[in-house]
CSV table of C-alpha atoms in Angstrom, one decimal:
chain,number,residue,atom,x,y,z
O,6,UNK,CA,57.1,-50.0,-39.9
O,7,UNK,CA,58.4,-52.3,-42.8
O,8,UNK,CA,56.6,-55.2,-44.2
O,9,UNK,CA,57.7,-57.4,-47.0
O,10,UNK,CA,54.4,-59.0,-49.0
O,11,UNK,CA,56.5,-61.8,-50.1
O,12,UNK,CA,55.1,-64.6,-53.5
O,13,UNK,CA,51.9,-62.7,-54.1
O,14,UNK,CA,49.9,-62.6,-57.3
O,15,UNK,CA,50.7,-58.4,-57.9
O,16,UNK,CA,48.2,-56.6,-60.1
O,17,UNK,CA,48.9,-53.5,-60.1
O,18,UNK,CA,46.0,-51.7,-61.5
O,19,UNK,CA,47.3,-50.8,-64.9
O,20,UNK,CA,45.6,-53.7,-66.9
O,21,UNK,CA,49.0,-55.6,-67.3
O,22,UNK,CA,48.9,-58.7,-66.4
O,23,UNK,CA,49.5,-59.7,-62.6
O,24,UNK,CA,52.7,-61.7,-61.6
O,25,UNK,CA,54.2,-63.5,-58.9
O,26,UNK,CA,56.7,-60.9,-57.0
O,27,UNK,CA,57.1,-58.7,-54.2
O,28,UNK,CA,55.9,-55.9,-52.2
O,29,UNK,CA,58.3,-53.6,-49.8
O,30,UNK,CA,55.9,-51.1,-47.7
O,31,UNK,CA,57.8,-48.3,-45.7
O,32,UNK,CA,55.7,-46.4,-43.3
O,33,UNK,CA,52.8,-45.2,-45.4
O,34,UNK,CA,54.3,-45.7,-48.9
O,35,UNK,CA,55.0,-48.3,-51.2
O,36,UNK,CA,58.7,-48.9,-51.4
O,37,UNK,CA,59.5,-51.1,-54.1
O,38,UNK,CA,57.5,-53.5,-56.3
O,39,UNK,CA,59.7,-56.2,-57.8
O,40,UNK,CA,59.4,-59.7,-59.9
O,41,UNK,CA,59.9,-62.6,-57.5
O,42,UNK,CA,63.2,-63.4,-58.8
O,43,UNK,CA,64.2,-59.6,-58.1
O,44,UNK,CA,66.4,-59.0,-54.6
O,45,UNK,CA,64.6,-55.8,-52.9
O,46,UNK,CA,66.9,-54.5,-50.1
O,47,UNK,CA,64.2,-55.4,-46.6
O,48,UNK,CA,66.6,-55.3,-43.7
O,49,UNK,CA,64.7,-55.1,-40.5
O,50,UNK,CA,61.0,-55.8,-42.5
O,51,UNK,CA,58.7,-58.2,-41.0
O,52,UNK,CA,58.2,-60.8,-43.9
O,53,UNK,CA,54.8,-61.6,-44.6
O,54,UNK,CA,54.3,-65.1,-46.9
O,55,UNK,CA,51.6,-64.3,-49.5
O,56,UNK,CA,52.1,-67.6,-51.7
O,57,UNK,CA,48.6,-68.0,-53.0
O,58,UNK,CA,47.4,-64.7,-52.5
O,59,UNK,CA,46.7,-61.8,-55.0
O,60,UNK,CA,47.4,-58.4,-54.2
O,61,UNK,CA,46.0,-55.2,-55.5
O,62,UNK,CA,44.8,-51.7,-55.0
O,63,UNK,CA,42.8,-51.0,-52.2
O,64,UNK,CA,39.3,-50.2,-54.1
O,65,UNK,CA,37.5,-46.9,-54.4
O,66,UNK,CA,33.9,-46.1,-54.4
O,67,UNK,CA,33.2,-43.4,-57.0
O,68,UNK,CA,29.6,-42.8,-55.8
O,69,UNK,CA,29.3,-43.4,-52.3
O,70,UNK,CA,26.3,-41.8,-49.9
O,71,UNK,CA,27.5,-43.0,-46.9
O,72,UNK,CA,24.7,-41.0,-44.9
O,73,UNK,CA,22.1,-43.2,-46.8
O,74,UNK,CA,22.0,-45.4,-43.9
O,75,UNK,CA,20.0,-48.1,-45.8
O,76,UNK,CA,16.9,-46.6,-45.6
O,77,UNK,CA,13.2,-47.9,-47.1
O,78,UNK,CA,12.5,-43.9,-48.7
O,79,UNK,CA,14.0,-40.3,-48.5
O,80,UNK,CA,12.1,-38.5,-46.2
O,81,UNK,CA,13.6,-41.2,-43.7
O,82,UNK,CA,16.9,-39.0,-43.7
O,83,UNK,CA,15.2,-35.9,-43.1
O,84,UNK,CA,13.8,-37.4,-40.1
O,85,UNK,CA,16.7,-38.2,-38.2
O,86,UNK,CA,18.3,-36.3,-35.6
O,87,UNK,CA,22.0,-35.2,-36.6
O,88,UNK,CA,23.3,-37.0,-33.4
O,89,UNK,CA,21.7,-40.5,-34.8
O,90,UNK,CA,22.6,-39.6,-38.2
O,91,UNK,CA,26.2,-38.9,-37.5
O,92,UNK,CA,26.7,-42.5,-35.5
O,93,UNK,CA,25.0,-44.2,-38.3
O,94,UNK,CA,26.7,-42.7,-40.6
O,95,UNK,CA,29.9,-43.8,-39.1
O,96,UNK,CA,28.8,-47.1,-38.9
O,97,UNK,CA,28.5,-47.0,-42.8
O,98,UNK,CA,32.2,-45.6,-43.5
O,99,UNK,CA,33.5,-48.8,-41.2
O,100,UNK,CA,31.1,-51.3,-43.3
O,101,UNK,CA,32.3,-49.9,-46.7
O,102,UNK,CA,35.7,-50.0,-45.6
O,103,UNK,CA,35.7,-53.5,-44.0
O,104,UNK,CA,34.3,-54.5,-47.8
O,105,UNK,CA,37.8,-53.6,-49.1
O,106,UNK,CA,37.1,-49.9,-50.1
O,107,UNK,CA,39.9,-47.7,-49.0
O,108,UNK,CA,38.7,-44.7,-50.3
O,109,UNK,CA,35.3,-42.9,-51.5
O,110,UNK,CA,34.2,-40.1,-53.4
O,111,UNK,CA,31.1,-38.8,-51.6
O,112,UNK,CA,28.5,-38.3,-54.3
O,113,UNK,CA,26.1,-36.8,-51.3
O,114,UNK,CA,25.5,-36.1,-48.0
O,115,UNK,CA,21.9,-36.1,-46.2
O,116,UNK,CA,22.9,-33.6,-44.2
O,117,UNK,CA,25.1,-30.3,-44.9
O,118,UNK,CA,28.0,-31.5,-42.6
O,119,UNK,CA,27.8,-34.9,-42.4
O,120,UNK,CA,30.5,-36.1,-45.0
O,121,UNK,CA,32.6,-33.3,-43.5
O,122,UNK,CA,32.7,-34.9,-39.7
O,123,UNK,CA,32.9,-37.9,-40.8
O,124,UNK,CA,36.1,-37.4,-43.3
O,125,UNK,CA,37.5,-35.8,-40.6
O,126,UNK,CA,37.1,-38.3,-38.1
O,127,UNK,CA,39.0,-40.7,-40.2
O,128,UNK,CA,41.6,-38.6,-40.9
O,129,UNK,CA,42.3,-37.7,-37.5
O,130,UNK,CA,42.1,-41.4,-36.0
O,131,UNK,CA,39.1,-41.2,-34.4
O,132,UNK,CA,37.2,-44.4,-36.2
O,133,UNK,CA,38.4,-46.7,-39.4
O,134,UNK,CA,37.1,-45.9,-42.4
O,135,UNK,CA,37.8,-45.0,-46.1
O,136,UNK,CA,39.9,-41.6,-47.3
O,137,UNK,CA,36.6,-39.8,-48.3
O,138,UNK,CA,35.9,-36.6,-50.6
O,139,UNK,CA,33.1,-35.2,-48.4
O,140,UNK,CA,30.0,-33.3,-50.9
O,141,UNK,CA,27.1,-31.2,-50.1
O,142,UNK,CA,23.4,-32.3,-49.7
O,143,UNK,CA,22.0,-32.8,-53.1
O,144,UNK,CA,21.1,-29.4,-54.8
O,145,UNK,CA,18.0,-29.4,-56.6
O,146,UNK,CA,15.1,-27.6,-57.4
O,147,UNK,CA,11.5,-26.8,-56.2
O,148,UNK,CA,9.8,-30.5,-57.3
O,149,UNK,CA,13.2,-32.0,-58.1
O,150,UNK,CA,14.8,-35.0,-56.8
O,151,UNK,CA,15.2,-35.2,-53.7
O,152,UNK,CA,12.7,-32.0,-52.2
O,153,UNK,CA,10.3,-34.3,-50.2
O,154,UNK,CA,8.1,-31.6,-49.3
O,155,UNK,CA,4.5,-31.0,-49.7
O,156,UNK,CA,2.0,-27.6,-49.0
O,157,UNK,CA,0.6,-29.0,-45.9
O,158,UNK,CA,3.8,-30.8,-44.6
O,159,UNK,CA,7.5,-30.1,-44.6
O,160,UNK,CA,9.9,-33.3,-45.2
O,161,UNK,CA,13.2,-32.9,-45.2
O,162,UNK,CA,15.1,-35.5,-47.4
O,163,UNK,CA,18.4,-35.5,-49.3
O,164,UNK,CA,17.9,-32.7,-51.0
O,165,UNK,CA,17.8,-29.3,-50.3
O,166,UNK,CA,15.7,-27.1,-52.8
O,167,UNK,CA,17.0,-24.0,-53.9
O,168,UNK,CA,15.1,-21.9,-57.4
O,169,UNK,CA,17.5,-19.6,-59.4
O,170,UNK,CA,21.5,-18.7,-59.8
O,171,UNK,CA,21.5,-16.8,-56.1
O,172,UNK,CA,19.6,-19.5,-54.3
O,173,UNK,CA,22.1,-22.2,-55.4
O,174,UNK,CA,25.2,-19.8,-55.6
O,175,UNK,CA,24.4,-19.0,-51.4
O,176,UNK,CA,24.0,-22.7,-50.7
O,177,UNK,CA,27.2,-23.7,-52.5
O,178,UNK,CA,28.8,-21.1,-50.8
O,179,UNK,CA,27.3,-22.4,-47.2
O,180,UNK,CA,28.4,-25.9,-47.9
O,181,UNK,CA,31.9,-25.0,-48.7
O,182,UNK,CA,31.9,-22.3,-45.9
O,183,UNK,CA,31.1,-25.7,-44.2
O,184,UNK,CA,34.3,-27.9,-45.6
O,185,UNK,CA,32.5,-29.9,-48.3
O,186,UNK,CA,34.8,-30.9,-51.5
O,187,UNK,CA,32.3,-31.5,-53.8
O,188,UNK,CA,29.0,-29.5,-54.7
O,189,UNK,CA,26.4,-32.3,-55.8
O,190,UNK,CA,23.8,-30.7,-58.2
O,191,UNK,CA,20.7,-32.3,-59.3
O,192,UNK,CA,20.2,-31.3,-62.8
O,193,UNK,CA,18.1,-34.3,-64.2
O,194,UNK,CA,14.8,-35.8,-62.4
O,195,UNK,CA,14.4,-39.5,-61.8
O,196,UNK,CA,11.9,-42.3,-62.2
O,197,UNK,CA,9.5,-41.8,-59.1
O,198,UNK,CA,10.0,-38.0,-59.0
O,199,UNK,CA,6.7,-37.2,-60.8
O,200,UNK,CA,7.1,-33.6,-60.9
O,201,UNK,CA,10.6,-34.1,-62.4
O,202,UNK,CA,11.1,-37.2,-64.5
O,203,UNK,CA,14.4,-38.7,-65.2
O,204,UNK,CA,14.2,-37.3,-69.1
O,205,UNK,CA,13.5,-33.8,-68.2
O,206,UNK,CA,17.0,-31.4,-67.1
O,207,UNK,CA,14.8,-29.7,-64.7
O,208,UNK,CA,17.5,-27.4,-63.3
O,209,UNK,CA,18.9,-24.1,-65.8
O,210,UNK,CA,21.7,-23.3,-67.6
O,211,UNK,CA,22.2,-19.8,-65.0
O,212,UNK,CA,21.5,-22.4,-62.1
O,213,UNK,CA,23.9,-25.1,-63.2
O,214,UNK,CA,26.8,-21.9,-63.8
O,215,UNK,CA,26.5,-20.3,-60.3
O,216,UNK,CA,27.1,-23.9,-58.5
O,217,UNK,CA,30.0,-24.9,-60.8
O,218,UNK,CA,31.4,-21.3,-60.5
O,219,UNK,CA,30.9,-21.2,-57.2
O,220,UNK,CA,32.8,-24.4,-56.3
O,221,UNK,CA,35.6,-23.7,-59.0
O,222,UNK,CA,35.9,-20.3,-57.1
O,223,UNK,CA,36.5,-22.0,-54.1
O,224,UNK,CA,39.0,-24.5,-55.3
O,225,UNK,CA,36.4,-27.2,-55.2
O,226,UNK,CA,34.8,-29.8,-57.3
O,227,UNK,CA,31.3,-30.0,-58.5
O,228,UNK,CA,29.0,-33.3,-59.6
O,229,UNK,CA,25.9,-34.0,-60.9
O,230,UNK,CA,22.7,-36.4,-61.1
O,231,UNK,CA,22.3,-36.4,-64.7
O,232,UNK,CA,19.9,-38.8,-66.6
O,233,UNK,CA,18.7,-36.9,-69.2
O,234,UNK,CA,20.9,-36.2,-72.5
O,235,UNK,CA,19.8,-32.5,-71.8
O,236,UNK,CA,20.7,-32.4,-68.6
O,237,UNK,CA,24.5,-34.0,-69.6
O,238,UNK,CA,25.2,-31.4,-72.5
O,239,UNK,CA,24.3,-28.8,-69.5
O,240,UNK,CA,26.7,-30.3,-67.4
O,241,UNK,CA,29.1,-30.5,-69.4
O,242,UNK,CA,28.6,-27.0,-70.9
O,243,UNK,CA,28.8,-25.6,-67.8
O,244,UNK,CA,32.5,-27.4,-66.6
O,245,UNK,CA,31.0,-29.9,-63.7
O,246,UNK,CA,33.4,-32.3,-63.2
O,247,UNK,CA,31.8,-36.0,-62.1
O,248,UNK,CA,28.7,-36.4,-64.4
O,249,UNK,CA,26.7,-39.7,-63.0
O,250,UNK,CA,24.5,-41.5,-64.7
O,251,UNK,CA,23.9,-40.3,-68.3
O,252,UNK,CA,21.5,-43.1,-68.8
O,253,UNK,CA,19.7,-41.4,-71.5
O,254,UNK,CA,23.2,-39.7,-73.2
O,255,UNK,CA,22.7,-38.9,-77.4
O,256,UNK,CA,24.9,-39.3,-80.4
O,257,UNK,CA,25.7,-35.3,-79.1
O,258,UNK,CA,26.5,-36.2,-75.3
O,259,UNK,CA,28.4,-39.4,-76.3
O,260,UNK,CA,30.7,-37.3,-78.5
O,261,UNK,CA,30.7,-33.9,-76.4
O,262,UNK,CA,31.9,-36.6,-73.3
O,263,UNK,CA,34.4,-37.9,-75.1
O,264,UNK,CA,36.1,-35.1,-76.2
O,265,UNK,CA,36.0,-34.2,-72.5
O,266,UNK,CA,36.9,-37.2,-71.4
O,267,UNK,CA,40.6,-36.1,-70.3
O,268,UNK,CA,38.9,-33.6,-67.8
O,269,UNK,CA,35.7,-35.5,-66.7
O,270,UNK,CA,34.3,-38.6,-64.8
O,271,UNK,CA,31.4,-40.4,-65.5
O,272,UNK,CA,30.1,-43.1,-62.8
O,273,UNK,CA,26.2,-45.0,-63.9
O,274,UNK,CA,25.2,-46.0,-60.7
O,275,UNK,CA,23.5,-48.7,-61.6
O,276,UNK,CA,23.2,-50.8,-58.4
O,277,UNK,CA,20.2,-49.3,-57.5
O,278,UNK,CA,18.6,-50.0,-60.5
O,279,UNK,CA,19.8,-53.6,-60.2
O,280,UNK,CA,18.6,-54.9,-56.8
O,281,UNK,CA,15.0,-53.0,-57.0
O,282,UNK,CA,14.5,-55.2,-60.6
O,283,UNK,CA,16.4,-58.2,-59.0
O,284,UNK,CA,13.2,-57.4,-56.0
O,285,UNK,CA,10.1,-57.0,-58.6
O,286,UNK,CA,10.9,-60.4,-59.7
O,287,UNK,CA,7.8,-62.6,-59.1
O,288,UNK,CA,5.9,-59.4,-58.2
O,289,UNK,CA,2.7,-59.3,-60.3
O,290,UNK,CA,0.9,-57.0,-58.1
O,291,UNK,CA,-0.7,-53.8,-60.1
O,292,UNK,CA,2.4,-51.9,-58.8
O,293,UNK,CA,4.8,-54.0,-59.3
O,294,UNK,CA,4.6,-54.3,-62.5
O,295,UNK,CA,3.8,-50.9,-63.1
O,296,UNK,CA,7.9,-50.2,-62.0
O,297,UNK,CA,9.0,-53.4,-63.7
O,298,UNK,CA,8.0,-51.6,-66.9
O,299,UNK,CA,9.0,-48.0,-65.8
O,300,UNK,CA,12.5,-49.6,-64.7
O,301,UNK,CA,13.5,-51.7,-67.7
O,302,UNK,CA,14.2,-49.1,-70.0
O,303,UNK,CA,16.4,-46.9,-68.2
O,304,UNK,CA,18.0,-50.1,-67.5
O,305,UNK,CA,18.3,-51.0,-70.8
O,306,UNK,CA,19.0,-47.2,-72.1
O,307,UNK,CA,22.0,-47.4,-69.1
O,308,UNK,CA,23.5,-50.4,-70.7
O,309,UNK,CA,23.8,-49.4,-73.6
O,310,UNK,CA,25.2,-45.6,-73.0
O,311,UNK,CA,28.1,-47.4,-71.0
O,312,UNK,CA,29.0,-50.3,-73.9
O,313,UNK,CA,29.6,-47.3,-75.8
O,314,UNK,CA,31.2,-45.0,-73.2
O,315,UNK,CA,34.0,-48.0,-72.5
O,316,UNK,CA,34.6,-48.3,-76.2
O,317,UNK,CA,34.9,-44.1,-76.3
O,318,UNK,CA,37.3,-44.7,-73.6
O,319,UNK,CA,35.5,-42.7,-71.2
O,320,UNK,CA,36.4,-42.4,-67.6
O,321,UNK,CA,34.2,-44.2,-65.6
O,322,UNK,CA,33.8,-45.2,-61.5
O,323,UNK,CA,31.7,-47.7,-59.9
O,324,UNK,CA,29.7,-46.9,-57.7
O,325,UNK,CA,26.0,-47.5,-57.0
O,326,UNK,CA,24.0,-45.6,-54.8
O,327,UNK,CA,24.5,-48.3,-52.0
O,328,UNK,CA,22.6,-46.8,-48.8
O,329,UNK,CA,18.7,-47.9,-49.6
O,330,UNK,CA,16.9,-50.7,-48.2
O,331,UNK,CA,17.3,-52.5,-51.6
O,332,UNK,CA,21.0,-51.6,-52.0
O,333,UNK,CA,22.5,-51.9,-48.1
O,334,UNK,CA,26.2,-50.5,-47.5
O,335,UNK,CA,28.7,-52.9,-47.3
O,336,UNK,CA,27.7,-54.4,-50.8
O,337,UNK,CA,29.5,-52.0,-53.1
O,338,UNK,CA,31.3,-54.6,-54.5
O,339,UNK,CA,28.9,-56.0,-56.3
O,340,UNK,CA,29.0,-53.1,-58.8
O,341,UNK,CA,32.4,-54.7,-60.3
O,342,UNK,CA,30.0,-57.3,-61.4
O,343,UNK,CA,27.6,-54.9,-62.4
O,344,UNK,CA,30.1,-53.9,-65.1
O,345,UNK,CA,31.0,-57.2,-66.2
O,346,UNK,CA,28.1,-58.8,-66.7
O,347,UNK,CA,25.8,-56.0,-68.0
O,348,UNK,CA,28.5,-53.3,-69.5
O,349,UNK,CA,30.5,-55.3,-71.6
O,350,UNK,CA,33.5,-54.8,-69.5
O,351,UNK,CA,36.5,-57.2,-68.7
O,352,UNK,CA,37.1,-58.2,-65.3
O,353,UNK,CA,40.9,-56.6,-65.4
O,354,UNK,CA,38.7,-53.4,-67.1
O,355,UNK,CA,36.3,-53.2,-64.1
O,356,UNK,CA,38.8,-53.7,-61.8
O,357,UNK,CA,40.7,-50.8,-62.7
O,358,UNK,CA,37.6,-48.7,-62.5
O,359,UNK,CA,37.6,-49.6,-59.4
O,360,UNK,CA,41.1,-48.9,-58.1
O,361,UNK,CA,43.2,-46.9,-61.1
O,362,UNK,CA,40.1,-44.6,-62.1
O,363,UNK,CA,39.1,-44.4,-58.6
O,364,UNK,CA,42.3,-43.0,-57.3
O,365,UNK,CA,41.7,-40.4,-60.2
O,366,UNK,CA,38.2,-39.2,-59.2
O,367,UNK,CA,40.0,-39.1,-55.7
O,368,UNK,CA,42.4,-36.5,-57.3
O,369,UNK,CA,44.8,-38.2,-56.1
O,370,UNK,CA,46.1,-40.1,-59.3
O,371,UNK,CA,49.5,-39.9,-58.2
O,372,UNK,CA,49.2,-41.7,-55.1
O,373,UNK,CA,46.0,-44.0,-54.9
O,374,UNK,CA,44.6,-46.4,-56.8
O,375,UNK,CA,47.9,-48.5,-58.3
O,376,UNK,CA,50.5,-50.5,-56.8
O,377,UNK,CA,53.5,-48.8,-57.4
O,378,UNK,CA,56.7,-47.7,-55.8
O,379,UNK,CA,56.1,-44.1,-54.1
O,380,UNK,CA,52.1,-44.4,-54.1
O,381,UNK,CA,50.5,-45.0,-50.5
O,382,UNK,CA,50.1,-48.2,-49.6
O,383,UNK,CA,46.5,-49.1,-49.8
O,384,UNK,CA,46.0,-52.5,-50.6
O,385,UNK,CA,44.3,-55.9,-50.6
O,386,UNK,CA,45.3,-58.9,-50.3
O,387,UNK,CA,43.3,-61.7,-51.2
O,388,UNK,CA,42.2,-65.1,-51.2
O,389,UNK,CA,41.6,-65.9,-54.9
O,390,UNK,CA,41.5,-64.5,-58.3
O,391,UNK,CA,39.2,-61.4,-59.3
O,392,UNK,CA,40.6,-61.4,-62.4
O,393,UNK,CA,38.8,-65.0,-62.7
O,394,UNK,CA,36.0,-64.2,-60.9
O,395,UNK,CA,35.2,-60.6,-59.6
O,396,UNK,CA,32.7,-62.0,-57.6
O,397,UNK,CA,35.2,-63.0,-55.1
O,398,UNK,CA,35.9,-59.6,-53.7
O,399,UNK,CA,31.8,-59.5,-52.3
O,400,UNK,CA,33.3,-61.8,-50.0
O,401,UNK,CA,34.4,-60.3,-47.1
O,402,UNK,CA,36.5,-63.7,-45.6
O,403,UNK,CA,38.6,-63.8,-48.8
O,404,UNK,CA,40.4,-60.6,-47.8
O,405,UNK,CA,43.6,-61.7,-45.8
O,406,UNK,CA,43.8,-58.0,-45.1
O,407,UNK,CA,43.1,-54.4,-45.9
O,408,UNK,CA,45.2,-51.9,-46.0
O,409,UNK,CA,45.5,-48.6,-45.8
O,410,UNK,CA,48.7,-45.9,-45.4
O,411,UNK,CA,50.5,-49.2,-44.3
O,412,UNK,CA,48.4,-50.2,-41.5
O,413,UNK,CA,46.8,-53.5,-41.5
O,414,UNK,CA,43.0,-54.7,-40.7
O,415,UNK,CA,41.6,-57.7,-41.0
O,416,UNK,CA,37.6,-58.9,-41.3
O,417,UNK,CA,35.8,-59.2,-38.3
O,418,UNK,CA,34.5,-62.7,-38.1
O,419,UNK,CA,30.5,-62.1,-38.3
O,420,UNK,CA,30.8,-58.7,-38.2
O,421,UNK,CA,30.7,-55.9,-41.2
O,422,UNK,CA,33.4,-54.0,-39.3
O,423,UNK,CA,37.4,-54.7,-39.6
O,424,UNK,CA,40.0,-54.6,-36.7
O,425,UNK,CA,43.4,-53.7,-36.7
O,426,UNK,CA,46.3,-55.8,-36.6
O,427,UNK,CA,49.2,-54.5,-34.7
């Protein structure tokens, strides 16, 4: 199939400026990108009239749990059969994909092998969704984030607890026996974790080298929930390779990320964090307030770790843990906001966190993520101006298509899902 995108707006996810020109997708690829006033050779291409439009990179979701099925609490994952899990799950991939995401980097799975059907369900045909890195269950520790257990009852969450280098080297091992690319370790706690708190690195150096090692052995990645500045210098001591968070990052993190910053990838996840303090507004029960003033620093200690990472240049992804109650799927694009209005970002510098940076994280750099002749042709075309107002790509209507490998899909009216134009 060959389709000419013909008087669109092309950004092309560098930062340069976009301008009015054309588009030339062969099969799967991107054939030729040219200035409007440029001739590109399109015999036999079906010519598609873009006037008005503004094409781009098909986004990328640097932090995705698409197994967090929008849930009220943890424990709720543990409880659900694999069958249910797996269809929900699904369901999430064709919501973040119908939101103009055309790939995600799995930053967890509730379940061992849930990523890894689900990735390959889309790459064989079998439902619509996002090209997806598929990770492990979080790793963490006895009393860590995400063990939801308790003496006198066992809850699974989204963690799985494992206590010393052999523990987490046989349950890296497992995973990737099991096709994940990405081990997810939880080094850090997190605000509501009592027994771990989100300024303690509760898991050890000799834990922290056997799941790196053992995913570098493999020819795999390996990420981390890091929030304390303890818990980054471990990470990054230790070689993992997507650090998220870093809320409470040091002088000495700052630097030792930066002079990594060739070889790492950094992602806040700050979504989360957004919608539960956009929720305790007004709340002035005992407990409400009792998060509002838990919440604001990290908040506040997050903004100001990633002013400073985007001056340092630092790599970083959007991306934030969409999946709970507070934070459904399907609303990842808010994060682009996110970065904008709290993170000191441009719009055209959030946008190519989103698309450029994302097709790195991908590890795919050299096919995802611009628009450029030779990459793959995942695209959107849209119905105003990000650049203007990011805002507009939370709106599902404005996208006059997605695409992905050269197929085309449109919105579903009403519906969180897209359908395929053929």
């Amino acid at each position: 199939m060959r389709l000419l995108i013909d008087g669109a707006m092309v950004w092309d996810g560098t930062g340069a400026k976009p301008f009015a020109g054309k588009v030339l997708i062969d099969g799967e690829r991107i054939a030729a990108v040219a200035p409007q006033a440029e001739n590109v050779s399109s015999d036999g291409a079906e010519r598609l009239d873009a006037a008005g439009k503004f094409l781009m990179p098909g986004m990328v979701e640097g932090h995705a749990h698409l197994s967090f099925v929008d849930t009220p609490r943890g424990t709720y994952l543990g409880e659900l059969p694999p069958e249910d899990h797996a269809l929900l799950t699904m369901d999430a991939a064709r919501k973040l994909f119908g939101a103009g995401f055309t790939s995600a980097c799995s930053a967890a799975a509730a379940k061992i092998r849930l990523d890894v059907a689900v990735r390959d369900a889309i790459d064989k045909g079998v439902i619509d969704g996002p090209r997806l890195l598929a990770a492990s269950p979080e790793l963490t520790v006895t009393g860590g984030l995400g063990d939801g257990r308790r003496l006198h009852l066992h809850q699974d969450s989204f963690g799985v607890a494992v206590d010393g280098p052999d523990e987490v080297r046989r349950m890296a091992r497992l995973c990737l026996r099991e096709g994940v690319d990405m081990i997810k370790l939880n080094i850090s706690g997190e605000l509501g974790t009592d027994s771990a708190p989100a300024v303690a690195a509760m898991m050890t150096d000799a834990e922290v080298a056997a799941g790196v090692e053992a995913a570098h052995t493999a020819g795999r990645r390996a990420a981390a929930h890091c929030r304390a500045s303890d818990s980054v210098k471990r990470a990054l001591r230790h070689g993992v390779d997507v650090i998220y968070h870093c809320d409470y990052a040091d002088e000495e993190a700052l630097d030792l990320l930066e002079a990594a910053k060739d070889r790492i990838f950094t992602g806040p996840a700050i979504g989360l964090t957004i919608s539960r303090l956009e929720s305790l507004r007004g709340d002035n029960t005992a407990e409400g307030r009792r998060w509002l003033e838990r919440m604001t620093p990290q908040f506040e200690a997050t903004c100001r770790v990633h002013h400073e990472m985007r001056k340092r240049g630092i790599r970083v992804v959007i991306g934030g843990d969409y999946g709970f109650a507070a934070n459904p799927q399907g609303t990842n694009a808010r994060d682009i906001e996110h970065f904008v209005t709290h993170f000191g970002f441009s719009p055209s510098e959030a946008l190519q966190a989103a698309t450029r940076t994302g097709g790195q994280v991908m590890n795919r750099g050299h096919e995802l993520g611009l628009v450029k002749q030779g990459h793959l042709a995942d695209l959107l075309l849209v119905d105003g101006d990000p650049l203007k107002d990011v805002r507009v790509l939370q709106d599902k209507q404005r996208f006059a298509f997605i695409m992905k490998g050269g197929v085309r899909y449109v919105p579903c009216e009403g519906a969180p899902h897209v359908r395929r134009l053929h």
